[in-house]
Amino acid sequence: MVTAALIPARKGSKGLPGKNLRVICGKPLIDYTILTALEILDPSLILVSSDCKDIINRGKNLGTNTIFRPNEFATDNSPIIDTIFHAINFSFEKSDQKVESIILLQPTFPIRNTFELKEAIKLFKDKNLSSLVSVTKMKEHPSECVSIYNNDQSKWNFLVDPNYSTNRQDYIGDHFFISGNFYIADIEYLKKNKGFFSQETRFFETNNIYSVDIDNQEDFNYAKYCFEMINKF
């Protein structure tokens, strides 16, 4: 089974305009994900999809395939699955190699463990899975979290009934957060389910201590701090 990587990188962002080209420790944000992909896959199996010429050029300069994403697939409200299908239809299906699955690597998650990615791809293939998604253990248990509706503090509830667990030891390992590190799926599965999640989905726990998914300036600043810490060692 041949697995290809898709790196979707829009030029726009409400939370942090131009974030994919913002520089962290000497490199544009997009470069970190491209360079990680190059450590796990052949360049011919890596595709950068973007509506930004500068991002497209970053992909070309680093040796990957690129595809220009139409505007209708590059808005804030565009579902990522549409970008995936666009890439599949115009690139992967025309590849010299028969691509049967993809790993989605979003550039907003710049710090990844390549060993874990290789292990995840191996697990996906060895177990003949249809969908595999990265998760991390939740630090907060949902029975200690509340939802407040429309900022009206008289309308709230626990995410999970606090009576679900009687002591904190019961919390460990029960709940996981979908981290955004990676998503892997069989292409036929994606066409059938229109996404990565179904009862067939399985999960891969990652242990990245510098996990950060950049959506706003605060996230960006934290990612910069993480890189500075990593570079110290």
C-alpha positions as a printed NumPy array, in Angstrom:
array([[  0.   ,   0.   ,   0.   ],
       [  1.467,   3.348,  -1.088],
       [  0.84 ,   6.25 ,   1.29 ],
       [  1.218,   9.842,   0.113],
       [  1.289,  13.007,   2.202],
       [ -0.959,  16.007,   1.7  ],
       [  0.044,  19.352,   3.216],
       [ -2.808,  21.888,   2.902],
       [ -1.677,  25.472,   3.462],
       [ -3.977,  28.409,   2.804],
       [ -2.714,  31.982,   2.587],
       [ -5.631,  33.284,   4.627],
       [ -6.381,  32.828,   8.341],
       [ -8.781,  34.678,  10.626],
       [ -6.91 ,  33.82 ,  13.798],
       [ -3.428,  34.721,  12.535],
       [ -3.185,  36.27 ,   9.055],
       [ -0.428,  34.826,   6.877],
       [  0.56 ,  32.316,   9.557],
       [  1.874,  29.638,   7.193],
       [  4.622,  31.977,   5.98 ],
       [  5.423,  33.55 ,   9.353],
       [  8.999,  32.892,  10.379],
       [  9.852,  30.826,  13.456],
       [ 13.533,  30.369,  14.302],
       [ 14.663,  31.236,  10.793],
       [ 12.126,  29.237,   8.775],
       [  8.6  ,  29.909,   7.49 ],
       [  6.053,  27.843,   9.394],
       [  5.17 ,  25.792,   6.295],
       [  8.77 ,  24.583,   5.951],
       [  8.692,  22.596,   9.188],
       [  5.898,  20.335,   7.99 ],
       [  7.401,  19.938,   4.51 ],
       [ 10.798,  19.004,   5.966],
       [  9.169,  16.512,   8.328],
       [  7.286,  14.923,   5.437],
       [ 10.556,  14.604,   3.528],
       [ 11.975,  12.568,   6.418],
       [  9.249,   9.945,   6.173],
       [  8.316,   9.814,   2.488],
       [  9.842,  10.158,  -0.955],
       [  9.399,  13.715,  -2.367],
       [  7.309,  12.3  ,  -5.223],
       [  4.716,  11.255,  -2.643],
       [  4.408,  14.665,  -0.968],
       [  1.923,  17.248,  -2.202],
       [  1.596,  20.848,  -1.012],
       [ -1.836,  22.304,  -1.782],
       [ -2.239,  26.07 ,  -1.536],
       [ -3.916,  29.168,  -2.953],
       [ -0.717,  31.139,  -2.287],
       [  2.088,  31.372,  -4.866],
       [  4.723,  31.936,  -2.175],
       [  3.679,  28.75 ,  -0.37 ],
       [  3.613,  26.851,  -3.655],
       [  7.157,  28.066,  -4.3  ],
       [  8.277,  26.881,  -0.858],
       [  7.037,  23.41 ,  -1.755],
       [  8.747,  23.463,  -5.144],
       [ 12.03 ,  24.734,  -3.7  ],
       [ 12.046,  21.909,  -1.154],
       [ 11.401,  19.321,  -3.848],
       [  7.758,  18.372,  -3.315],
       [  4.832,  18.253,  -5.712],
       [  2.477,  21.205,  -5.568],
       [ -1.041,  22.032,  -6.642],
       [ -2.778,  25.395,  -6.767],
       [ -5.986,  25.277,  -4.746],
       [ -9.053,  27.025,  -6.228],
       [-10.563,  29.862,  -4.202],
       [-13.721,  27.889,  -3.435],
       [-11.585,  25.393,  -1.5  ],
       [ -9.564,  28.041,   0.332],
       [-12.03 ,  30.027,   2.412],
       [-12.327,  29.977,   6.197],
       [-15.443,  27.839,   5.844],
       [-14.113,  25.388,   3.254],
       [-14.192,  21.806,   4.59 ],
       [-10.761,  20.184,   4.522],
       [-12.284,  17.128,   2.858],
       [-12.922,  19.215,  -0.286],
       [ -9.224,  20.059,  -0.452],
       [ -8.38 ,  16.384,  -0.016],
       [-10.681,  15.328,  -2.859],
       [ -9.266,  18.088,  -5.069],
       [ -5.758,  16.773,  -4.429],
       [ -6.812,  13.169,  -4.995],
       [ -8.621,  13.945,  -8.24 ],
       [ -5.931,  16.111,  -9.779],
       [ -2.715,  14.679,  -8.405],
       [ -2.711,  11.355,  -6.596],
       [ -4.849,   9.569,  -9.197],
       [ -2.462,  10.748, -11.911],
       [  0.624,   9.627, -10.034],
       [  2.944,   7.033, -11.549],
       [  2.565,   5.137,  -8.288],
       [ -0.775,   3.74 ,  -7.167],
       [ -1.543,   5.865,  -4.113],
       [ -4.035,   4.047,  -1.892],
       [ -3.927,   6.13 ,   1.282],
       [ -2.912,   9.593,   2.444],
       [ -1.484,  11.117,   5.571],
       [ -2.755,  14.633,   6.197],
       [ -0.105,  16.888,   7.76 ],
       [ -1.414,  20.344,   8.581],
       [  1.291,  23.043,   8.759],
       [ -0.247,  24.568,  11.885],
       [  1.225,  21.62 ,  13.825],
       [  4.954,  22.221,  13.238],
       [  6.603,  20.017,  15.889],
       [  6.315,  16.317,  15.137],
       [  8.251,  13.185,  16.026],
       [  9.224,  11.507,  12.742],
       [  9.663,   8.165,  14.494],
       [  6.038,   8.306,  15.632],
       [  4.878,   9.186,  12.115],
       [  6.759,   6.222,  10.662],
       [  5.335,   3.958,  13.348],
       [  1.824,   5.227,  12.651],
       [  2.127,   4.573,   8.914],
       [  3.545,   1.107,   9.627],
       [  0.693,   0.321,  12.031],
       [ -1.853,   1.566,   9.494],
       [ -0.443,  -0.764,   6.851],
       [  0.318,  -3.781,   9.045],
       [ -3.156,  -3.792,  10.594],
       [ -4.827,  -2.996,   7.27 ],
       [ -6.667,  -0.069,   8.848],
       [ -9.026,   2.297,   7.069],
       [ -8.476,   5.352,   9.269],
       [ -5.906,   6.246,  11.938],
       [ -5.896,   9.542,  13.839],
       [ -3.4  ,  10.969,  16.327],
       [ -4.481,  11.609,  19.918],
       [ -2.933,  12.614,  23.232],
       [ -4.16 ,  11.892,  26.733],
       [ -6.357,  14.657,  28.083],
       [ -4.982,  16.593,  31.033],
       [ -8.463,  17.75 ,  31.959],
       [-11.144,  15.184,  32.598],
       [-14.525,  16.098,  31.034],
       [-16.241,  15.658,  34.41 ],
       [-14.156,  18.631,  35.57 ],
       [-15.064,  20.752,  32.51 ],
       [-18.194,  22.827,  31.98 ],
       [-19.99 ,  24.274,  28.968],
       [-21.431,  27.783,  29.313],
       [-23.963,  28.703,  26.635],
       [-23.854,  32.133,  24.947],
       [-21.884,  33.583,  27.887],
       [-24.961,  33.091,  30.064],
       [-23.56 ,  31.615,  33.274],
       [-27.015,  30.519,  34.371],
       [-26.976,  28.051,  31.456],
       [-24.191,  25.586,  31.948],
       [-23.528,  21.904,  32.401],
       [-20.669,  19.454,  32.944],
       [-19.347,  17.789,  29.801],
       [-19.602,  14.502,  31.689],
       [-21.582,  13.86 ,  34.863],
       [-19.114,  14.258,  37.802],
       [-20.579,  11.104,  39.326],
       [-19.018,   9.201,  36.402],
       [-15.757,   8.965,  38.38 ],
       [-15.343,   8.818,  42.129],
       [-11.694,   9.76 ,  42.405],
       [ -8.958,  11.251,  40.284],
       [ -7.194,   7.916,  39.778],
       [-10.162,   6.835,  37.689],
       [ -9.465,   9.655,  35.236],
       [ -6.127,   8.384,  33.939],
       [ -6.114,   7.091,  30.394],
       [ -9.876,   7.202,  29.864],
       [-10.122,  10.262,  27.652],
       [ -8.103,  11.491,  24.703],
       [ -7.786,  14.678,  22.686],
       [ -7.594,  14.645,  18.881],
       [ -4.28 ,  16.466,  18.635],
       [ -4.098,  17.417,  14.946],
       [ -0.633,  15.858,  14.573],
       [ -1.73 ,  13.639,  11.687],
       [ -4.669,  11.902,  10.051],
       [ -4.234,   8.807,   7.874],
       [ -6.946,   7.186,   5.775],
       [ -7.507,   4.913,   2.842],
       [ -8.676,   6.949,  -0.157],
       [-11.69 ,   4.719,  -0.765],
       [-12.619,   5.139,   2.895],
       [-12.473,   8.936,   2.518],
       [-14.701,   8.824,  -0.537],
       [-17.201,   6.681,   1.334],
       [-17.205,   8.522,   4.668],
       [-16.396,  12.078,   3.534],
       [-13.934,  12.408,   6.385],
       [-11.542,  10.598,   8.711],
       [-14.02 ,   9.542,  11.392],
       [-16.313,   6.55 ,  11.645],
       [-16.58 ,   3.481,  13.847],
       [-13.703,   2.076,  11.792],
       [-11.374,   4.861,  12.958],
       [ -8.525,   3.817,  15.213],
       [ -6.271,   6.069,  17.285],
       [ -2.518,   6.457,  17.721],
       [ -1.341,   8.016,  20.977],
       [  1.567,  10.406,  20.545],
       [  3.88 ,  11.643,  23.28 ],
       [  5.193,  14.917,  21.925],
       [  5.965,  17.124,  24.936],
       [  6.099,  20.218,  22.706],
       [  2.699,  19.73 ,  21.111],
       [  1.208,  22.928,  19.694],
       [ -1.425,  23.579,  17.037],
       [ -1.194,  27.192,  15.875],
       [ -4.441,  29.103,  15.471],
       [ -3.655,  32.541,  16.906],
       [ -0.813,  34.797,  18.063],
       [ -0.654,  33.178,  21.492],
       [ -0.205,  29.749,  19.901],
       [  2.461,  31.166,  17.595],
       [  4.371,  32.653,  20.514],
       [  4.189,  29.334,  22.364],
       [  5.451,  27.466,  19.286],
       [  8.373,  29.872,  19.073],
       [  9.163,  29.202,  22.731],
       [  9.001,  25.428,  22.102],
       [ 11.449,  25.669,  19.211],
       [ 13.808,  27.756,  21.315],
       [ 13.686,  25.102,  24.04 ],
       [ 14.309,  22.318,  21.531],
       [ 17.283,  24.17 ,  20.033],
       [ 18.867,  24.464,  23.469],
       [ 19.383,  20.709,  23.618]])
